[in-house]
XYZ file of C-alpha atoms in Angstrom:
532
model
C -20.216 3.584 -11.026
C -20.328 3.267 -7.156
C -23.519 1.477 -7.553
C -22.973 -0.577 -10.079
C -19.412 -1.965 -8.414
C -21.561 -2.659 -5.696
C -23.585 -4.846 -7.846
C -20.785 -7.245 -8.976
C -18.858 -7.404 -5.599
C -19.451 -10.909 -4.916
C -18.778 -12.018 -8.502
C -15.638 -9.883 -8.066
C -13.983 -11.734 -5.186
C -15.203 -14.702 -6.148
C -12.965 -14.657 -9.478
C -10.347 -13.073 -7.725
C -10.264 -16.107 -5.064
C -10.869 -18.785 -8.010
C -7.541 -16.692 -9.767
C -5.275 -17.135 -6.529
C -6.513 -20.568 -5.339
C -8.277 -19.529 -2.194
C -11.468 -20.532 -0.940
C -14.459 -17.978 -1.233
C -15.073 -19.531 2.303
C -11.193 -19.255 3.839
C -10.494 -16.217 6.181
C -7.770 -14.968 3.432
C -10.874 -13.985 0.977
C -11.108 -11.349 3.569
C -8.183 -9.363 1.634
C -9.998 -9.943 -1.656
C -12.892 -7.984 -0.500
C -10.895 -5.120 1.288
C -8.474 -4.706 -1.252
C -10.788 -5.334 -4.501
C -14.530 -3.894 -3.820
C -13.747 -2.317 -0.773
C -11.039 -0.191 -1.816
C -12.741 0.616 -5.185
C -16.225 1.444 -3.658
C -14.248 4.253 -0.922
C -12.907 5.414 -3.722
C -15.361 6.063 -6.010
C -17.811 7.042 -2.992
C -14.795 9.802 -1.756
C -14.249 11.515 -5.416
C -18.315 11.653 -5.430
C -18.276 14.007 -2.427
C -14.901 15.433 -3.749
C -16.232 16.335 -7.437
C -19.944 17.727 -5.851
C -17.860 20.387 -3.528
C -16.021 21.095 -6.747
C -19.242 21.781 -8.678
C -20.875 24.061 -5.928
C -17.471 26.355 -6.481
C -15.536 24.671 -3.015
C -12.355 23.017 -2.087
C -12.466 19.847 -1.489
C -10.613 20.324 1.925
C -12.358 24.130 1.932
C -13.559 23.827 5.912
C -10.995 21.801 7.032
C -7.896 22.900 9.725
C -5.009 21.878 8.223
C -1.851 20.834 10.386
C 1.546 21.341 10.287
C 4.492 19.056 10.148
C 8.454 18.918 11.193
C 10.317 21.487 8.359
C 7.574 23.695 7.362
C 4.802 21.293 5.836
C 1.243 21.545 5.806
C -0.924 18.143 6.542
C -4.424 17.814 5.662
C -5.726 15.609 7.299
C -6.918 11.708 5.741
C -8.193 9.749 8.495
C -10.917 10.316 10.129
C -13.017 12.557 8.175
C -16.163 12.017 9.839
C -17.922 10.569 13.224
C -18.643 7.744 11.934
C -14.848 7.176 10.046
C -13.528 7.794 13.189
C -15.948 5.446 15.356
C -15.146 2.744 12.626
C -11.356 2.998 12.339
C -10.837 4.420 15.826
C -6.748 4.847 16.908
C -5.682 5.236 13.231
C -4.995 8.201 11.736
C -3.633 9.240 8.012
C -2.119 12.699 7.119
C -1.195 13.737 3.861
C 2.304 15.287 3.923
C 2.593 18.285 0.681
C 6.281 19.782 -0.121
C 7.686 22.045 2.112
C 6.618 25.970 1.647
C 3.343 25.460 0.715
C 1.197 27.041 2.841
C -2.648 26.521 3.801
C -4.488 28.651 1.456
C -2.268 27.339 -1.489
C -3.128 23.453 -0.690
C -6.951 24.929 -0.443
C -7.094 26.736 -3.710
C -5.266 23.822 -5.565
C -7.371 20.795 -4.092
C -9.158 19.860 -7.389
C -6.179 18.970 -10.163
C -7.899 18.511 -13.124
C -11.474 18.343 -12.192
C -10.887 22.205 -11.463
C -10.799 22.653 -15.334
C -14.368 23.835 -16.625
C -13.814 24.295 -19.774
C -15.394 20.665 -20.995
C -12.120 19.993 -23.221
C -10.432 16.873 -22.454
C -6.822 16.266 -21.926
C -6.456 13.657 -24.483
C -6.338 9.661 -24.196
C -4.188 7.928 -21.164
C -3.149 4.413 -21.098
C -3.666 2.663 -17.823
C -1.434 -0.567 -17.705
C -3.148 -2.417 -15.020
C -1.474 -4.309 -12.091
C -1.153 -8.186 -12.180
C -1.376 -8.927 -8.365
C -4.253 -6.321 -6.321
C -7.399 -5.972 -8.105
C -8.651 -2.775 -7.189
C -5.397 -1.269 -8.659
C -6.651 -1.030 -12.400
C -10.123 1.046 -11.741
C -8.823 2.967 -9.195
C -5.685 3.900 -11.459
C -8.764 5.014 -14.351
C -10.730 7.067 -12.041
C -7.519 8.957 -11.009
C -6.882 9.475 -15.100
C -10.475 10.043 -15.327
C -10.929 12.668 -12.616
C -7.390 14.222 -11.586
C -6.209 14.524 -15.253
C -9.402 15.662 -16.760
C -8.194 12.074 -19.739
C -10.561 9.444 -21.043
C -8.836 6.259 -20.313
C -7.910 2.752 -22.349
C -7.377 0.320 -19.511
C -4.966 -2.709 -20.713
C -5.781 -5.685 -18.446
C -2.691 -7.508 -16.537
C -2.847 -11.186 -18.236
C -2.945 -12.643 -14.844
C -6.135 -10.741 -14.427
C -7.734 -11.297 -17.445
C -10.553 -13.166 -15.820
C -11.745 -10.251 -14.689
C -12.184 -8.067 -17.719
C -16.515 -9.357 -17.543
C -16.143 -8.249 -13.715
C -14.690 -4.903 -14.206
C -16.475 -4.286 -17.330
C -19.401 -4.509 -15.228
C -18.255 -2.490 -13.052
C -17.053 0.316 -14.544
C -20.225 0.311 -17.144
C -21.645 3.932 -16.636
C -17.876 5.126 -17.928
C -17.710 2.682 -20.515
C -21.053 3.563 -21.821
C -20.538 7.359 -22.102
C -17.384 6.591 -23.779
C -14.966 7.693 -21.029
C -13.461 4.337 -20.526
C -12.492 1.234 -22.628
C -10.798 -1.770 -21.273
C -8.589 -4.477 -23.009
C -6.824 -7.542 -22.720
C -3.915 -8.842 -24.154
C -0.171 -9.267 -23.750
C 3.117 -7.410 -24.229
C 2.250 -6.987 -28.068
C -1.193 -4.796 -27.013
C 0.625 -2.984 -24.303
C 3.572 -2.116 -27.074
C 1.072 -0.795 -29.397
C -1.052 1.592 -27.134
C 2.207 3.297 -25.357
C 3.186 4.015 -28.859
C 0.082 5.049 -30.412
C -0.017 9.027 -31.889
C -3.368 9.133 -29.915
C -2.593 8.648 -26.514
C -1.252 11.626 -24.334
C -0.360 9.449 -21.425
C 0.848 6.342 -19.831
C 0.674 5.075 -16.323
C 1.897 1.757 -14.957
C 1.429 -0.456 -12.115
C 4.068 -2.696 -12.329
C 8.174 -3.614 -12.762
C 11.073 -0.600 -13.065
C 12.142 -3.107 -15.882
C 8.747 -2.934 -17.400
C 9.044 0.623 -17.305
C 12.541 1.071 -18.795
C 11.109 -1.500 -21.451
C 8.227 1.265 -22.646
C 10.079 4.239 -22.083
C 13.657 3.120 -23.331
C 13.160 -0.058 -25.342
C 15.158 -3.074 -25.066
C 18.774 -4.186 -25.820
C 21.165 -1.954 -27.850
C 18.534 0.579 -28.553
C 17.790 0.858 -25.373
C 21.824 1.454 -24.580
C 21.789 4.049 -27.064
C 18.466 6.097 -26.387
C 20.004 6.701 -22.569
C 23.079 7.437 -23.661
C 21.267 9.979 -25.903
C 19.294 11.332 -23.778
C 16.256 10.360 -26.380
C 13.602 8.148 -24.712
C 11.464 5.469 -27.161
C 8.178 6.784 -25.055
C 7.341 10.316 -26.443
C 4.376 11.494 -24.103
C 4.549 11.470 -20.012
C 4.402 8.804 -17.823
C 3.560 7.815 -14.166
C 3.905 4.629 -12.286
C 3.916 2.571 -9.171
C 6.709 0.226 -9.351
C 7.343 -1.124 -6.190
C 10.033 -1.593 -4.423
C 11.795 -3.276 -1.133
C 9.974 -2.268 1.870
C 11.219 -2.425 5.015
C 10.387 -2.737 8.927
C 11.720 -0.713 11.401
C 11.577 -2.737 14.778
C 12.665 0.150 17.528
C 14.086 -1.779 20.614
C 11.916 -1.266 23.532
C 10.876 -3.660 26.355
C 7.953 -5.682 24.905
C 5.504 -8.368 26.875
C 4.867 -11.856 25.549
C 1.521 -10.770 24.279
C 3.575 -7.979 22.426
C 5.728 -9.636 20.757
C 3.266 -12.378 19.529
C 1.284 -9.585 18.288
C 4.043 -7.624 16.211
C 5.152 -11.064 14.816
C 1.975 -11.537 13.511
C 1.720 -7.739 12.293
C 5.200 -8.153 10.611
C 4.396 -11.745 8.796
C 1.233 -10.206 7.633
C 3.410 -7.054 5.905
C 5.073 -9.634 4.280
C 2.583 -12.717 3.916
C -1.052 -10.456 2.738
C -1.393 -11.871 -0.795
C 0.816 -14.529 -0.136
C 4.056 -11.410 -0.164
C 2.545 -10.627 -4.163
C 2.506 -6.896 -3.518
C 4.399 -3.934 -4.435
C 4.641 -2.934 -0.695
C 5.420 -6.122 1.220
C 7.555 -5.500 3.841
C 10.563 -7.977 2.859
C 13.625 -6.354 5.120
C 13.161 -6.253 8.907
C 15.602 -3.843 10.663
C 15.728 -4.566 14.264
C 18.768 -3.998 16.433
C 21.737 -5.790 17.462
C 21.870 -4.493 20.965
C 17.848 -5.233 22.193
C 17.734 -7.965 24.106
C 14.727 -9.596 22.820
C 16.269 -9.541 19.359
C 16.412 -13.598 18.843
C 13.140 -13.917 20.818
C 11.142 -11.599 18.722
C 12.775 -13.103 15.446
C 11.918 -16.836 16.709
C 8.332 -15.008 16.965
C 8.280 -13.958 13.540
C 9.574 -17.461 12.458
C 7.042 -19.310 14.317
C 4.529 -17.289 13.346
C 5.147 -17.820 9.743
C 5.590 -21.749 10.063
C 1.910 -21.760 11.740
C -0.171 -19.487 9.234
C -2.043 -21.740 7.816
C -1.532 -23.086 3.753
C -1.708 -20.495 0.861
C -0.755 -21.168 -2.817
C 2.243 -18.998 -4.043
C 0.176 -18.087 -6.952
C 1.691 -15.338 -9.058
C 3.797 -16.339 -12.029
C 7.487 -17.117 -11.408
C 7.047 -16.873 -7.816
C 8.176 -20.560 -7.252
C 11.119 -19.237 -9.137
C 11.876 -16.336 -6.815
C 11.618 -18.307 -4.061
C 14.391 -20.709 -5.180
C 16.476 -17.743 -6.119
C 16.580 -16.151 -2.231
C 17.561 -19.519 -1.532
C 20.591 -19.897 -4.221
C 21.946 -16.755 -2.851
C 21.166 -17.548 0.967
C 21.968 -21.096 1.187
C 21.169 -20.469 5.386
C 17.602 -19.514 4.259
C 15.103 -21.453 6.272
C 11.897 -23.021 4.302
C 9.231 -22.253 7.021
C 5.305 -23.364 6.910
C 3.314 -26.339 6.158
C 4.473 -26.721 2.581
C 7.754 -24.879 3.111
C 6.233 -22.153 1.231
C 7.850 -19.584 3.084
C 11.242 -18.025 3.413
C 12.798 -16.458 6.294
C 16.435 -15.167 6.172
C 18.118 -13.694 9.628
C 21.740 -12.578 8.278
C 24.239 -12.738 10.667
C 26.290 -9.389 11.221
C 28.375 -8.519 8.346
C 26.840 -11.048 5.596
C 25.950 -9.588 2.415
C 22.774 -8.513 2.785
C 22.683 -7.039 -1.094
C 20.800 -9.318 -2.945
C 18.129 -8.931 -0.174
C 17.978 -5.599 -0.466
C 18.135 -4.451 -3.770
C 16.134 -7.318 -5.190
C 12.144 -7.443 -5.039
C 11.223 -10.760 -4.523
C 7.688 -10.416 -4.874
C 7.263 -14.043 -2.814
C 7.173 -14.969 0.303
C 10.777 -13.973 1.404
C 10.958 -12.533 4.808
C 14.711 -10.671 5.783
C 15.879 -9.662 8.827
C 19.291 -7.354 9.173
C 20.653 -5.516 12.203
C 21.991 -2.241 12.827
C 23.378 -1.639 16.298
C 21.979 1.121 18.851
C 19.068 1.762 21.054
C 16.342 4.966 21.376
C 16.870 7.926 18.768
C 20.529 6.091 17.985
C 18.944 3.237 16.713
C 16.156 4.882 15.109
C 18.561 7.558 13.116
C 20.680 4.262 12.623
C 18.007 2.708 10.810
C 16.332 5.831 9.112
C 20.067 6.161 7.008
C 19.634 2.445 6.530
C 16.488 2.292 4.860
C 17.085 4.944 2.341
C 20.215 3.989 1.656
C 20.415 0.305 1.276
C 17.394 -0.337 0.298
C 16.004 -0.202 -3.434
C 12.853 1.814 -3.934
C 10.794 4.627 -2.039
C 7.442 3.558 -2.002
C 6.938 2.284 1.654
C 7.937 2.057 5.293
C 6.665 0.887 8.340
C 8.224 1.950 12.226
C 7.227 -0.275 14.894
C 7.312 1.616 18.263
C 5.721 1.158 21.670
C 4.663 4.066 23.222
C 7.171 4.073 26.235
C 9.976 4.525 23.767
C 8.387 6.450 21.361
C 8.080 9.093 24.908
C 11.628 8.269 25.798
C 12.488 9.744 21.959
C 10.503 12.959 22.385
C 10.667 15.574 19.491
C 13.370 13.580 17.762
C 10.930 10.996 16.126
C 8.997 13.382 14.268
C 12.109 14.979 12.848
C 13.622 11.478 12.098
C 10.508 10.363 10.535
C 10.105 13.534 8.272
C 13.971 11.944 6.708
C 12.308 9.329 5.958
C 12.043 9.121 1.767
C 9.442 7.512 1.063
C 6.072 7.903 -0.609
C 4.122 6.155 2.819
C 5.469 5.598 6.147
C 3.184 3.803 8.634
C 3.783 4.016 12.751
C 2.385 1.177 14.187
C 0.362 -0.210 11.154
C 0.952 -1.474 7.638
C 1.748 0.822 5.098
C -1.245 -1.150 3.253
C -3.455 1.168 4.928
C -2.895 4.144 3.316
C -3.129 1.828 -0.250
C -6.543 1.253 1.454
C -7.096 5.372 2.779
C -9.195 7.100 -0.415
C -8.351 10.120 0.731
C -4.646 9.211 1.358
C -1.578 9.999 -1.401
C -0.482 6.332 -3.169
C 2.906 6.794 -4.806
C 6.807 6.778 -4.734
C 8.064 10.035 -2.696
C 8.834 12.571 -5.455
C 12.487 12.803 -6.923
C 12.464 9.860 -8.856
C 13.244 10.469 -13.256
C 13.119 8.373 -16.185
C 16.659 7.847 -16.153
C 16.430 6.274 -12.320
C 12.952 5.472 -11.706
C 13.073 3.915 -8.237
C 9.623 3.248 -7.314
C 7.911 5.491 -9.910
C 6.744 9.258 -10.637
C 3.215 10.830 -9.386
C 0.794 9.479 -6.889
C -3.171 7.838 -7.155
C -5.791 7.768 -5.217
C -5.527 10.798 -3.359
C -9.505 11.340 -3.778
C -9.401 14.563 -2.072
C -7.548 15.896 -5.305
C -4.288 17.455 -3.389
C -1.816 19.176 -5.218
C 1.739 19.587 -4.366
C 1.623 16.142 -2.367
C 5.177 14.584 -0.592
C 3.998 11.833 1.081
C 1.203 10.361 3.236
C 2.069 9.337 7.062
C -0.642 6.567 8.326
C -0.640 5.624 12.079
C -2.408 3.207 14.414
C -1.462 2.332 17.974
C 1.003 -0.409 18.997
C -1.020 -2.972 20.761
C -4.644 -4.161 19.665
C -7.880 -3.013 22.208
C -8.245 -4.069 24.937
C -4.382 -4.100 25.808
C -3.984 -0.672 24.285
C -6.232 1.316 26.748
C -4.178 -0.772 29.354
C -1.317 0.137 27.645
C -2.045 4.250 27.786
C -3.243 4.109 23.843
C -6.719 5.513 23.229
C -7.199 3.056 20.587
C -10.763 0.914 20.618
C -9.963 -1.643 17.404
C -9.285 -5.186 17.608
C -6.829 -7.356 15.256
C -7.064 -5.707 12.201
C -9.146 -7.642 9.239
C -6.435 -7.158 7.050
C -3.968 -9.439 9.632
C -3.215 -12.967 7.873
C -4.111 -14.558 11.088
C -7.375 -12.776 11.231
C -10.145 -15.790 11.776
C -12.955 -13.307 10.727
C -11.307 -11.721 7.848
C -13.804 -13.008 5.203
C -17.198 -12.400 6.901
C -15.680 -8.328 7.975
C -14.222 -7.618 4.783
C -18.032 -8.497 3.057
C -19.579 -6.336 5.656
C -16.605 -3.482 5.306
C -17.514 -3.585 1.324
C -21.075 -3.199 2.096
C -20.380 -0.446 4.364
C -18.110 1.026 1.568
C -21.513 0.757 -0.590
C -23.909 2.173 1.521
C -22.370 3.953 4.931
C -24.395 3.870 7.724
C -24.417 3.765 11.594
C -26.574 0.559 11.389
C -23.865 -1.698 10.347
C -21.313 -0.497 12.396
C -22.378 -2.650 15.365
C -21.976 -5.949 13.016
C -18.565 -5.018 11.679
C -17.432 -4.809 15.073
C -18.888 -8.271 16.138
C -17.237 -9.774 13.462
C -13.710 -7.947 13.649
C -13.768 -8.784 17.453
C -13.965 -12.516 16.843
C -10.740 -12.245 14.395
């Protein structure tokens, strides 16, 4: 399957840009080949190793030195896991986070889920509902069925993806033609009739909590009465990745011109990367009322936003949800060339409600305050976050390193309250969606009857077991102001950055990489990430 995704990776992001109205030629293709082939090529390439340590009677993680976290938690560690990993993504790190109590030789002898099972008897037929907006989501959701849960998969097709079915067909033609996997397309009628067919064993979704509560509760007054009865519609498990709001935790330090350019541009991005059609945009930045570059690093933001260049808000009823932020903030300003763009800086004490607990899925950009500096600030905005704010799937921390020092032993501890399935220091929580052998999923607590941002994790191609939540880091300043700035950190702008001018010629070279690693084109990625 690796090679044969590798064969269709132009056609692939060529659809996809055709789909969202960019140019195969525009830097912003640059996320269609990081988060499409990219994304499914690690993957596939990571279980590979994964499933052949499996076979020769190993553990996936079997010679590695695990770590330990703040309240008895063992971390395996994500990123890097090799010389040349770490010469390629050098000054980010991922750790995967399992429950507390679980102790090394436990998270060795479990690594493996399903594939462990050698009895050759499958685990039935799961339903993979595939996402709308990333298009990597929907194979790498069937090789987690496929592999982790020992299922052969049906794969329904999101409408808006469609187009692709040829492409991913393609693609996932080795599965499909030993009967593993079969893909569909269709509407809400096809997706009503698998989820409730006596052969399936299992759903998962990418998608909407209200999609969700649709399959597992119905609609209307049956779905009033099943809750109320404790007796869902949906008779066989389900998983899912629903989303969420996602916020940004700006900690007040004392930032440089070139820093503050640079985090505005890192923060839009969170938001802007697939024009803000993702499950994980950041859409609420927390910053604090008492730093004193507040209104300077929020002017940032907004001029940052007004000069990204054009992008067509493409998903369906995303025109709409942009004219709804506005309805309920009538002080919302319409930022960018087309005015495409929404940015919303609430004054202390407005409600900020309807910003919070609603997922825009557009490109609406919110900015609240919470009052405090250092570990006050931080603890502040650590309540704030899980509290306010709907959904658990994401959070990014911004920090420089002088008051991340200043904070000492309280940050880990502060981060560890964190609940969510990904928290990124100093990078986008996108790049643990984009880490193979990184966790991808809601942090665990979440039922039927309140499904936040969904149940059980993907990806995860190291096959961990008893997983809590992956922690992804990179370092606050791009190279060469981080070795000035005390950061061991050698990487440029990242690729995935919506102001990235190279984005489209490193994410081809990243997916070729992805296809066929070697030190050879390690010197051209690097050319072409340094001119971004």
């Amino acid at each position: 399957m690796h090679e044969t995704a590798e064969g269709v990776a132009e056609q692939w992001v060529r659809l996809a840009c055709e789909i969202k109205g960019i140019n195969f030629e525009d830097p912003y293709a640059g996320e269609e080949w990081i988060s499409g082939p990219y994304a499914v090529l690690a993957g596939a390439g990571t279980l590979a190793h994964t499933l052949s340590a499996l076979a020769q009677g190993k553990s996936p993680i079997g010679r590695d030195r695990l770590g330990q976290a703040t309240g008895d938690r063992v971390v395996v560690n994500a990123l890097p896991r090799s010389v040349q990993q770490w010469t390629l993504m050098h000054g980010f790190t991922a750790g995967v986070w399992l429950r507390p109590g679980i102790s090394a030789e436990q998270a060795k002898a479990r690594a493996g889920l399903g594939a462990l099972d050698r009895t050759g008897v499958s685990a039935g037929v799961g339903v993979v509902l595939g996402a709308g907006n990333i298009t990597s989501i929907a194979p790498l959701d069937v090789l987690y069925e496929l592999v982790a849960s020992n299922r052969s998969v049906i794969l329904k097709l999101n409408p808006v993806l469609g187009r692709l079915e040829p492409v991913l067909s393609a693609a996932l033609a080795p599965l499909i033609r030993e009967g593993f996997v079969r893909i569909v397309t269709g509407g809400a009628e096809v997706g009503e009739y698998l989820t409730s067919h006596a052969g399936v064993s299992h759903v998962h979704i990418t998608g909407s909590a209200a999609t969700h509560d649709v399959i597992v509760w119905g609609t209307g007054e049956e779905a009033g009465r099943r809750r109320a009865s404790g007796e869902p519609r949906l008779t066989v498990p389900i998983t899912s990745e629903l989303g969420g709001v996602s916020p940004v935790i700006v900690v007040p330090g004392r930032w440089s011109k070139a820093d503050l350019r640079f985090q505005a541009e890192h923060v839009v991005t969170m938001r802007m990367h697939n024009s803000g059609h993702n499950c994980v945009a950041g859409q609420v930045v927390i910053v604090s009322s008492d730093w004193s570059q507040r209104d300077e690093f929020v002017a940032e933001v907004e001029r940052v936003l007004a000069e990204l260049r054009p992008r067509p808000v493409w998903y369906p009823r995303g025109e709409e949800r942009l004219a709804q932020a506005c309805d309920v903030y009538p002080s919302m300003q319409r930022v960018g060339p087309d005015g495409s763009r929404a940015l919303i800086d609430l004054p202390a004490g407005e409600d900020a409600t309807a910003l919070e607990q609603t997922e825009f899925f557009a490109p609406v950009l919110g900015v609240v305050s919470v009052p405090g500096t250092g570990s006050e600030f931080l603890r502040a905005a650590v309540e704030h976050a899980n509290e306010k704010l709907a959904g658990t799937l994401g959070v990014n921390v911004l920090i420089d390193p002088r008051t991340r020092r200043r904070v000492g032993e309280a940050f880990d501890d502060l981060i560890a309250e964190l609940r969510y399935g990904t928290v990124a220091i100093n990078t986008w929580t996108g790049l643990g969606f984009l880490t193979a052998t990184a966790s991808w999923g809601a942090y665990p607590g979440a039922t039927i009857d309140d499904i936040q941002s969904g149940t059980g994790i993907v990806h995860n191609a190291l096959l961990l077991d008893d997983v809590e939540r992956t922690v992804v880091e990179g370092a606050f300043r791009p190279f060469p102001r981080s070795i000035a700035g005390g950061e061991f950190s050698l990487f440029p702008k990242a690729p995935w950055f919506s102001t990235a001018r190279s984005a489209h010629t490193t994410g081809r070279l990243l997916a070729g990489y992805a296809a066929h690693p070697s030190w050879a084109k390690l010197p051209g990625i690097f050319l072409s990430a340094f001119r971004a």
